[in-house]
Tab-separated table of C-alpha atoms in Angstrom:
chain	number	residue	atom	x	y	z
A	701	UNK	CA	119.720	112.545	81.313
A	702	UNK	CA	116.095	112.816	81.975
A	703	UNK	CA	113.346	110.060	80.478
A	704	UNK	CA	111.832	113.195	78.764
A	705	UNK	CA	114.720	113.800	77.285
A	706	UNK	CA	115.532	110.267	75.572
A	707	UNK	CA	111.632	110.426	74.726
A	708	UNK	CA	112.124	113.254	72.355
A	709	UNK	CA	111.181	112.680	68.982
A	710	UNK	CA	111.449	108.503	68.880
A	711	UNK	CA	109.390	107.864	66.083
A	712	UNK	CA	111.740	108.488	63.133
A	713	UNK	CA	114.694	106.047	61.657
A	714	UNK	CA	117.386	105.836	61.315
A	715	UNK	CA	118.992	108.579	63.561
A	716	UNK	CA	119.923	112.167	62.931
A	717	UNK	CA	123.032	113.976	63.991
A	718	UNK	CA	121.871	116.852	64.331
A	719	UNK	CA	121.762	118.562	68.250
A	720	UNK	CA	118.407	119.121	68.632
A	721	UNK	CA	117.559	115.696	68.235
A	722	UNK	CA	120.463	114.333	70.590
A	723	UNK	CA	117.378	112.659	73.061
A	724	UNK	CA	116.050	110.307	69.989
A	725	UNK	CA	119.457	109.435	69.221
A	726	UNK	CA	120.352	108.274	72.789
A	727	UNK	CA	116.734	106.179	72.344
A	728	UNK	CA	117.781	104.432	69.092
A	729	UNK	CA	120.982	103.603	71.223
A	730	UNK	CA	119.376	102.465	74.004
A	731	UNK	CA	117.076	100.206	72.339
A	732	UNK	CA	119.822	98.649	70.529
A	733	UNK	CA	121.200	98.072	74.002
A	734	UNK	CA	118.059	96.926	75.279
A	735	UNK	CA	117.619	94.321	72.662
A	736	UNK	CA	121.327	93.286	72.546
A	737	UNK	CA	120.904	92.037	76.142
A	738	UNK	CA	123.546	90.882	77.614
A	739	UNK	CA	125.834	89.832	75.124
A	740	UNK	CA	126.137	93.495	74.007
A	741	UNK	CA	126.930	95.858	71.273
A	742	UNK	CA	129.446	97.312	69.800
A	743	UNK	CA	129.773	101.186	68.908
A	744	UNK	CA	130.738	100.402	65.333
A	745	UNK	CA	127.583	98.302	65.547
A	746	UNK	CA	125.506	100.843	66.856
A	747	UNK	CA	126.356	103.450	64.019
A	748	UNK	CA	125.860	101.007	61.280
A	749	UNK	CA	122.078	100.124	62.705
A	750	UNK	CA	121.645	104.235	64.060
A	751	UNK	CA	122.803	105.539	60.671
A	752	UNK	CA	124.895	107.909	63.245
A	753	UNK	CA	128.309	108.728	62.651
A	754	UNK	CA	130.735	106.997	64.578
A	755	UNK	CA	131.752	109.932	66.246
A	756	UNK	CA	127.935	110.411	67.099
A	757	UNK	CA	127.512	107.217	68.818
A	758	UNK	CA	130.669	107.610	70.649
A	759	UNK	CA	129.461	111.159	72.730
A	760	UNK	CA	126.358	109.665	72.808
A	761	UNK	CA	127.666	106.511	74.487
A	762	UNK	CA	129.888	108.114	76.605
A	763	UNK	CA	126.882	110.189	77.997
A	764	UNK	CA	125.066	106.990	79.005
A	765	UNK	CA	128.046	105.828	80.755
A	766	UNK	CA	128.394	108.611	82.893
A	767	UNK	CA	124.724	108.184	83.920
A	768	UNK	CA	124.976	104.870	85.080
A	769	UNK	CA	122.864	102.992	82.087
A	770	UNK	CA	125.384	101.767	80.008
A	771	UNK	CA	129.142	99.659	80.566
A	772	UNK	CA	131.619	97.968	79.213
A	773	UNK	CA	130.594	94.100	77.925
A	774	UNK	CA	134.670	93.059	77.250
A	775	UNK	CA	136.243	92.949	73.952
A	776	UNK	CA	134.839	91.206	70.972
A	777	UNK	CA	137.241	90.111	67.905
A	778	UNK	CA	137.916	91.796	65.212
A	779	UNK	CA	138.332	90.758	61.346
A	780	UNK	CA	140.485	94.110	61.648
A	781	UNK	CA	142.591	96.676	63.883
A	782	UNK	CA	142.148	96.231	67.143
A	783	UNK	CA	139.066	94.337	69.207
A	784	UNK	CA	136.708	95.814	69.532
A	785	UNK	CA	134.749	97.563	72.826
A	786	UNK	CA	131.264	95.889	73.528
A	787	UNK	CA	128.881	97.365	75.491
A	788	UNK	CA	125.977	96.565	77.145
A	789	UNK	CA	122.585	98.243	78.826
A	790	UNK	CA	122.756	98.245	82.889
A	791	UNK	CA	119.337	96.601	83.601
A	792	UNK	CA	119.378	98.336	87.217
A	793	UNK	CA	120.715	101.741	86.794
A	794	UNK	CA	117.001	103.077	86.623
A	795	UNK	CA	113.782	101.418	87.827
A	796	UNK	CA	110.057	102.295	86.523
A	797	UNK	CA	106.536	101.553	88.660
A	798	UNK	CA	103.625	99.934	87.104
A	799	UNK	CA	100.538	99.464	88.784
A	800	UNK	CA	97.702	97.636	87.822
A	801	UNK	CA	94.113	99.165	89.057
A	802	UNK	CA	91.353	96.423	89.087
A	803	UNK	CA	88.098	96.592	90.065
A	804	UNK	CA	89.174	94.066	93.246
A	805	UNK	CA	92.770	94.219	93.225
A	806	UNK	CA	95.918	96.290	93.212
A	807	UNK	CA	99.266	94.400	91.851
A	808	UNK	CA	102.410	96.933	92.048
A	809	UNK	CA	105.790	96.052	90.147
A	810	UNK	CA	108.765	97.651	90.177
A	811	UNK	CA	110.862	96.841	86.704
A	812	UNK	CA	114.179	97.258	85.709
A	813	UNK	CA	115.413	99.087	82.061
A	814	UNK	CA	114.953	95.165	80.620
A	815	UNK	CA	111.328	95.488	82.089
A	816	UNK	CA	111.874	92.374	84.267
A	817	UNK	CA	109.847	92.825	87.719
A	818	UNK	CA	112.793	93.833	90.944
A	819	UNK	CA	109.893	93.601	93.260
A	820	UNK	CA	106.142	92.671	93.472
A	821	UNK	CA	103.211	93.328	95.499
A	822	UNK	CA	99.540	92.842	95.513
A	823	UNK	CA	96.532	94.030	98.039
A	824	UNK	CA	92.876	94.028	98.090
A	825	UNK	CA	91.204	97.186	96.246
A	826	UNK	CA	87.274	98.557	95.683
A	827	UNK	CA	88.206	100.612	92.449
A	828	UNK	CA	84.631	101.410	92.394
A	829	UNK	CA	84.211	102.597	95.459
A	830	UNK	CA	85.829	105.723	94.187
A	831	UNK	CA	89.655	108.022	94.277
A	832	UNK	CA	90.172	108.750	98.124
A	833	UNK	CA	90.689	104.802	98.525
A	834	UNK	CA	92.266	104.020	95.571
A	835	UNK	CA	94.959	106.715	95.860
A	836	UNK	CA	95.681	105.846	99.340
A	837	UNK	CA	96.341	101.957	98.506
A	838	UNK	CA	98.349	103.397	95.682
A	839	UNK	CA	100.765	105.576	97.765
A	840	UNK	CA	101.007	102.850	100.327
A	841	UNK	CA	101.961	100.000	98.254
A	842	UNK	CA	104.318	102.243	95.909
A	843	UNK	CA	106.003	103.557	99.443
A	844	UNK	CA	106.265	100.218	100.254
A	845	UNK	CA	107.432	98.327	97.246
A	846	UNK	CA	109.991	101.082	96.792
A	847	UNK	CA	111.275	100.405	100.596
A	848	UNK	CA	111.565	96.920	100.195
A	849	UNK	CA	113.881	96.977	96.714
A	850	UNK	CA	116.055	100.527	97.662
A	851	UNK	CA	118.090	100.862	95.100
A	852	UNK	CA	118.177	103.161	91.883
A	853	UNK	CA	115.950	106.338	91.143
A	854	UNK	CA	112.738	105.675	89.600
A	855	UNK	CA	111.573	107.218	86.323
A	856	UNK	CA	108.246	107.275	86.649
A	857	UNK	CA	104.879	105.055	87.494
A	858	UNK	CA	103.149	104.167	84.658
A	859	UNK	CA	98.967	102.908	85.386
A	860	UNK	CA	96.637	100.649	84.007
A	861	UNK	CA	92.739	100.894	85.004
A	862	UNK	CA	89.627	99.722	83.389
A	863	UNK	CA	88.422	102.141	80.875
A	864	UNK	CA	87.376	104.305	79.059
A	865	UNK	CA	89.655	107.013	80.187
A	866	UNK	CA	92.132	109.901	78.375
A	867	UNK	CA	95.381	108.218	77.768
A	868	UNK	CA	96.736	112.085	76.866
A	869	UNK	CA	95.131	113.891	79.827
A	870	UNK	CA	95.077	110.506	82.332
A	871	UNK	CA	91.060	111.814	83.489
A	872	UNK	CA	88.719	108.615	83.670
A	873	UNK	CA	85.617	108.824	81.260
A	874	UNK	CA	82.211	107.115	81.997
A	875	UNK	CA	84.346	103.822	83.524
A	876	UNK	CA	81.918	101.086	83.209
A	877	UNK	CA	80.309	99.969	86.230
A	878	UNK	CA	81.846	102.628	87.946
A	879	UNK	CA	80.501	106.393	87.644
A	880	UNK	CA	82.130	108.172	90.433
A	881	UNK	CA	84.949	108.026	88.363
A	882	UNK	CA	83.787	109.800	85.569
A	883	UNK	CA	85.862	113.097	84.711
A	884	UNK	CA	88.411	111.960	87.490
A	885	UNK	CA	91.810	113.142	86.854
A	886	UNK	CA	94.056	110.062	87.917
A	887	UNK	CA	97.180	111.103	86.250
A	888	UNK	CA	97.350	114.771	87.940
A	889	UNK	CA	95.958	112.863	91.337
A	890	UNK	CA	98.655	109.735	91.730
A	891	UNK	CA	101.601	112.152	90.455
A	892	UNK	CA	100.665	114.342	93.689
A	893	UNK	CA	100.267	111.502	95.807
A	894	UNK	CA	103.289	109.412	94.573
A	895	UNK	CA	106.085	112.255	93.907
A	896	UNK	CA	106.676	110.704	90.286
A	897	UNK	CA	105.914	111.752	86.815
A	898	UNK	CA	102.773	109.247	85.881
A	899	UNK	CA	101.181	107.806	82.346
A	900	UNK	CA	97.913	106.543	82.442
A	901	UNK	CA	96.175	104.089	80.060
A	902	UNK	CA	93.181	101.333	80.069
A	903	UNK	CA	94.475	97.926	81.311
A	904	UNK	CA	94.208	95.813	78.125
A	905	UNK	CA	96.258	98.458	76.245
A	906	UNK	CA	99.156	98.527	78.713
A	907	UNK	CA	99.385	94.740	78.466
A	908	UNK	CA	99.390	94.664	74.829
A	909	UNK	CA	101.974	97.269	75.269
A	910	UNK	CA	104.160	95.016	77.190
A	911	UNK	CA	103.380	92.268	74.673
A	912	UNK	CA	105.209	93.980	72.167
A	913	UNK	CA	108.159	94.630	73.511
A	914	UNK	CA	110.429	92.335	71.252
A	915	UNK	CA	108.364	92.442	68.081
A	916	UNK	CA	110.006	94.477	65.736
A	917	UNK	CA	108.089	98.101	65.035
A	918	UNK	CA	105.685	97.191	61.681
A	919	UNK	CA	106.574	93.634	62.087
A	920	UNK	CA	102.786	92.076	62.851
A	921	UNK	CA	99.592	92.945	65.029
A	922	UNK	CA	97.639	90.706	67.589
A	923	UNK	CA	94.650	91.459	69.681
A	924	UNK	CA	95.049	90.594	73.264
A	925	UNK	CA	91.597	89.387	74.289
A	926	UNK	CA	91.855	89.704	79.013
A	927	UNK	CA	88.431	88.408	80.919
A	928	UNK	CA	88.726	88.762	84.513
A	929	UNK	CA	86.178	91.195	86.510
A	930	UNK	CA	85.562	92.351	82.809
A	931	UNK	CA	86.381	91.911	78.764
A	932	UNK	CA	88.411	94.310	76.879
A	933	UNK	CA	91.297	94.078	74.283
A	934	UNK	CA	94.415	95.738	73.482
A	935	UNK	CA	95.386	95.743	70.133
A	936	UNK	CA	99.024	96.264	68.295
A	937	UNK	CA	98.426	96.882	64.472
A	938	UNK	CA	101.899	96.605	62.407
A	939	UNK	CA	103.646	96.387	65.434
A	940	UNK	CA	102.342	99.581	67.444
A	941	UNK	CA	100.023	99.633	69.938
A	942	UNK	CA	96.552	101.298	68.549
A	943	UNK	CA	94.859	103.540	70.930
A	944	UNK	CA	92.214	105.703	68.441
A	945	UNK	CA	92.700	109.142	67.850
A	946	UNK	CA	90.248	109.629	70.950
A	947	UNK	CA	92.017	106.722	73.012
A	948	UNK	CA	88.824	104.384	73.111
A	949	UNK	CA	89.891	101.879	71.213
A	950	UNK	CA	89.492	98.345	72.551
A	951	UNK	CA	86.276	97.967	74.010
A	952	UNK	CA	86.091	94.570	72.784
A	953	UNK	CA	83.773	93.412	75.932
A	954	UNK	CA	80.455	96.188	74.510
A	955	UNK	CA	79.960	94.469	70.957
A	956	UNK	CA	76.420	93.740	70.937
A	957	UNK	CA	76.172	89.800	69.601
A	958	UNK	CA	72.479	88.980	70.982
A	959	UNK	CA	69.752	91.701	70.768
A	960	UNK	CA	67.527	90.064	73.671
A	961	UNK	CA	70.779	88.766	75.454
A	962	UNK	CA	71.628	89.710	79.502
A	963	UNK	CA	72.031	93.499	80.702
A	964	UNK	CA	75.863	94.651	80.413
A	965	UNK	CA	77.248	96.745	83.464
A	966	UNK	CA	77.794	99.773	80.503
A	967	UNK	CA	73.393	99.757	80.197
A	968	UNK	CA	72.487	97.636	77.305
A	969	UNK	CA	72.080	93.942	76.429
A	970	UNK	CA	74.065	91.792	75.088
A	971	UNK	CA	77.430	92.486	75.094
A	972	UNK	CA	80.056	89.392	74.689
A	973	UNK	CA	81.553	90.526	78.170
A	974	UNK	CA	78.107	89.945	80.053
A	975	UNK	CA	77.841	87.015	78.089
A	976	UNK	CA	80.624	85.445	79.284
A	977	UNK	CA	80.477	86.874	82.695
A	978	UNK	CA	76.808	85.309	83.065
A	979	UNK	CA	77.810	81.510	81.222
A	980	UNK	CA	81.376	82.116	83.667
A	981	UNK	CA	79.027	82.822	87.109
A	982	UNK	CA	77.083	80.091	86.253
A	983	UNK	CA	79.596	77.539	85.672
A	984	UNK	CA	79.383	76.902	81.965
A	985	UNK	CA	82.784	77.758	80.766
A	986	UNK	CA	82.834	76.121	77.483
A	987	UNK	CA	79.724	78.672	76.989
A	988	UNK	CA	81.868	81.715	78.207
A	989	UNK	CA	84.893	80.142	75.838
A	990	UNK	CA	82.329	79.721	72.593
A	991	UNK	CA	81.615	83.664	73.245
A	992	UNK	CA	84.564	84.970	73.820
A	993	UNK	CA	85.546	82.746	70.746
A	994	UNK	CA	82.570	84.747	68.794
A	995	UNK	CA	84.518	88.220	69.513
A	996	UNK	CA	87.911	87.078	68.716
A	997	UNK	CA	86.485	85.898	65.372
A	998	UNK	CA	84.866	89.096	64.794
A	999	UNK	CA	87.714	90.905	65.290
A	1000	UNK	CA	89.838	88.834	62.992
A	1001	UNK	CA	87.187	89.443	60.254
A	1002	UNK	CA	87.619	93.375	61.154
A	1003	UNK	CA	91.289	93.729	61.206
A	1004	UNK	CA	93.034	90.739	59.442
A	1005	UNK	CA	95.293	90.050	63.047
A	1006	UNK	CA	98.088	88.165	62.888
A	1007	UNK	CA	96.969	85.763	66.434
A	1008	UNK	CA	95.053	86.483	69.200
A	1009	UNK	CA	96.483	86.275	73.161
A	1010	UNK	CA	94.460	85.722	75.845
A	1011	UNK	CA	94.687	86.984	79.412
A	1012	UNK	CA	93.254	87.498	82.655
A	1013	UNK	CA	92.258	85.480	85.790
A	1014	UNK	CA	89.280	83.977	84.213
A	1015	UNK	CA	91.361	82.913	81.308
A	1016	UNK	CA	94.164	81.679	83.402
A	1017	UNK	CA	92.032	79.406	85.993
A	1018	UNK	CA	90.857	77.572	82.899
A	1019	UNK	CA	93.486	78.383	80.196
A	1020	UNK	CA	92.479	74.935	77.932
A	1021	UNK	CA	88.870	75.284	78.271
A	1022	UNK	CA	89.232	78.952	76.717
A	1023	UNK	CA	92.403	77.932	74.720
A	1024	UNK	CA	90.035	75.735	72.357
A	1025	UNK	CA	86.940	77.403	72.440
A	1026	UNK	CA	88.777	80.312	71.116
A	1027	UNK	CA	90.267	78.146	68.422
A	1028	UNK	CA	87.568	76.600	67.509
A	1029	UNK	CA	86.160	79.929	66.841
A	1030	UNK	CA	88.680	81.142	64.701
A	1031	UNK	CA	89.043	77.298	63.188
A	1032	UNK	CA	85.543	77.950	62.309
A	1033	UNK	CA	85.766	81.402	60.787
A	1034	UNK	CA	89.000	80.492	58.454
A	1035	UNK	CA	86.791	77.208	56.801
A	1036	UNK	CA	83.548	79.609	56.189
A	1037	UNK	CA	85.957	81.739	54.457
A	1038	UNK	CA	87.954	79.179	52.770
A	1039	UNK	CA	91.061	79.614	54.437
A	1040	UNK	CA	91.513	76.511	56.444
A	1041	UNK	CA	94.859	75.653	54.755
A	1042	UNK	CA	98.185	75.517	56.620
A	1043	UNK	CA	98.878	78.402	57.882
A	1044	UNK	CA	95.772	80.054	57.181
A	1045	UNK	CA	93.566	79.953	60.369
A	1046	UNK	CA	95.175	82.634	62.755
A	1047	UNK	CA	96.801	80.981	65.828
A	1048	UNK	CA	95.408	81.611	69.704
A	1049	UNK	CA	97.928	81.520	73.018
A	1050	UNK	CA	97.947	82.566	76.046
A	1051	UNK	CA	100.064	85.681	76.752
A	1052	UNK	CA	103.009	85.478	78.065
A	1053	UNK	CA	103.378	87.119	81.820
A	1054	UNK	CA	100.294	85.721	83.643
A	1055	UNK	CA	98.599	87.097	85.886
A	1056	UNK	CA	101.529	90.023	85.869
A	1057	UNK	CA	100.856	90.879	82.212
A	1058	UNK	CA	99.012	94.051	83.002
A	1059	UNK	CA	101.406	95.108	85.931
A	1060	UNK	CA	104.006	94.806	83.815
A	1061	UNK	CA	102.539	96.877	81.073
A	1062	UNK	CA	102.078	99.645	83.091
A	1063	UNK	CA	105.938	99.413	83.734
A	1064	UNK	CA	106.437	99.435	79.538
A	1065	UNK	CA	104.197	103.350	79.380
A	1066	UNK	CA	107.319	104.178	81.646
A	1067	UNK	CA	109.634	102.767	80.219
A	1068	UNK	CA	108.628	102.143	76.445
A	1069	UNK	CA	109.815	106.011	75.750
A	1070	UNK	CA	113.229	105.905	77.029
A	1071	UNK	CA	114.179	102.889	74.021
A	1072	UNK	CA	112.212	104.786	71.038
A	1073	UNK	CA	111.170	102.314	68.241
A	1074	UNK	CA	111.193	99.039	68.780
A	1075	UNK	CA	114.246	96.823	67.754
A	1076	UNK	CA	115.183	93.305	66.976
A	1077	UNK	CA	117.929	91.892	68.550
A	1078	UNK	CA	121.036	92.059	66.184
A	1079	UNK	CA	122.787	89.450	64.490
A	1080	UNK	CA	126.846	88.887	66.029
């Protein structure tokens, strides 16, 4: 069964038994699976959270099993007839690539169907210094990453870079600080180079992507604020990851707060990211924390978000200094609207995954398909 197959139509819910649509049923199942973890499902289970016949879930089932991803769990009791069969997703029948492009650095992963990183590695990169040496670190690392783990096929290598850029076509558009990427077509470039079927997307939204694995599809949205060599967000609006119809969304770094303020690497002045790049350069982090603080506010006031995360190396060399600036902010911003009851003020963490979360991401635009909609685990 190929990954386009089980990405075939994923959106709808509950499933359909109906042929055509035989790849989004095997998704709902899988992501069932997926969330079930180890403890497993049943197929009686699966049909009454599917909507699929029993029989359905049954041929479906026993398709996965001949592929590898799915086996038997043991038997779980029954209140009637017989006990029943539980089964269970096989976290290393498949593996997916996700590579994280930054401006300095390259961090490869190779993940498991669970998403959980098999293998890591990380080298020294000059994204700006154009495609001949970026796609050679990238075929050299992937090569090698995929030596050291053996193991299972791969699906695919899904790639986060700094933006903005196509997420449908994977070509680069006007990358800030970086022009000789501009028009570049990455996604038809790393396929060639790598042998695997690629997705392409900006940084911050593969790491929110990743983020919202777990939360259940229309079940909240967060903005995931990540300052390292640059700002940007990724942002999940009831519970799906929101690109714009022309995939720019989440330039958080470019909103102009100070008219007069320092010149941003995109041409004008005063953006939040070159504030907080110039108070971060010159040591004055509770400076870069009040800014970034500034944005996260202003994008609660846009959107009404649920919390704000917070990523990237900057972040995560000083994660209480930017931790309570960023509250404050949003502290702030809740009183002057007179919402500073419990509850009220939207809450700031860090992201979970580190200094992985983008890496790991770019696993999830592999991945992410094969599962369809999101699911919560389910209740025993």
């Amino acid at each position: 069964m190929s990954s386009n197959d089980l990405s075939h139509g994923t959106a709808g819910h509950p499933g359909a038994n109906l042929p055509a649509l035989r790849g989004h049923n095997a998704a709902l199942v899988l992501g069932l699976l997926r969330a079930a973890g180890e403890e497993g499902v049943s197929r009686l289970e699966l049909a009454a959270h599917t909507g699929l016949t029993p029989q359905a879930v049954s041929k479906i089932t026993a398709r996965l099993r001949a592929d590898g991803l799915v086996a038997e769990a043991g038997r779980r009791a029954s209140t009637g007839g017989k006990p029943a069969t539980v089964l269970r997703l096989v976290p290393g029948a498949r593996h997916a690539v996700g590579l994280h492009l930054d401006r300095d650095e390259l961090t490869a992963v190779l993940a498991d169907l669970t998403g959980e990183a098999v293998a890591v590695r990380r080298a020294p990169l000059d994204f700006e210094a154009g495609a001949g040496q970026v796609l050679a670190a990238a075929g050299r690392e992937v090569a090698a990453l995929r030596a050291e783990a053996g193991g299972p096929p791969v699906l695919g290598a899904g790639v986060a870079c700094p933006g903005p850029l196509d997420h449908t076509t994977g070509v680069l558009r006007r990358v800030t600080g970086a022009p000789r990427w501009d028009g570049f077509p990455l996604l038809e470039a790393l396929a060639e180079r790598l042998g695997l079927p690629v997705v392409v997307d900006k940084d911050t939204n593969a790491a929110a992507l990743g983020l919202a694995q777990g939360i259940p599809s229309g079940a909240g949205s967060f903005g995931y604020l990540h300052l390292g060599t640059g700002l940007g967000a990724g942002l999940v609006l009831d519970g799906s990851i929101y690109r714009g119809p022309r995939t720019g969304a989440g330039e958080f770094g470019h909103q102009i707060v100070q008219w007069d303020g320092p010149r941003c690497s995109c041409g004008r002045r005063g953006c939040i990211e070159a504030l907080c790049l110039a108070a971060v350069a010159r040591g004055d982090l509770p400076g870069a924390a009040r800014a970034l603080g500034v944005g996260a506010a202003n994008l609660v006031e846009l959107l009404d978000i649920d919390r704000v995360l917070l990523g990237g190396r900057t972040v995560l060399e000083h994660p209480e200094t930017f931790l309570s600036g960023v509250a404050q902010a949003l502290d702030e911003q809740a009183r002057t609207r007179g919402r500073a009851g419990a509850g009220e003020v939207v809450p700031v963490a860090l992201a979970r995954g580190g200094a992985r979360v983008v890496a790991d991401g770019a696993a999830e635009l592999v991945l992410a398909p094969l599962f369809g909609a999101r699911q919560s685990a389910l209740a025993p």
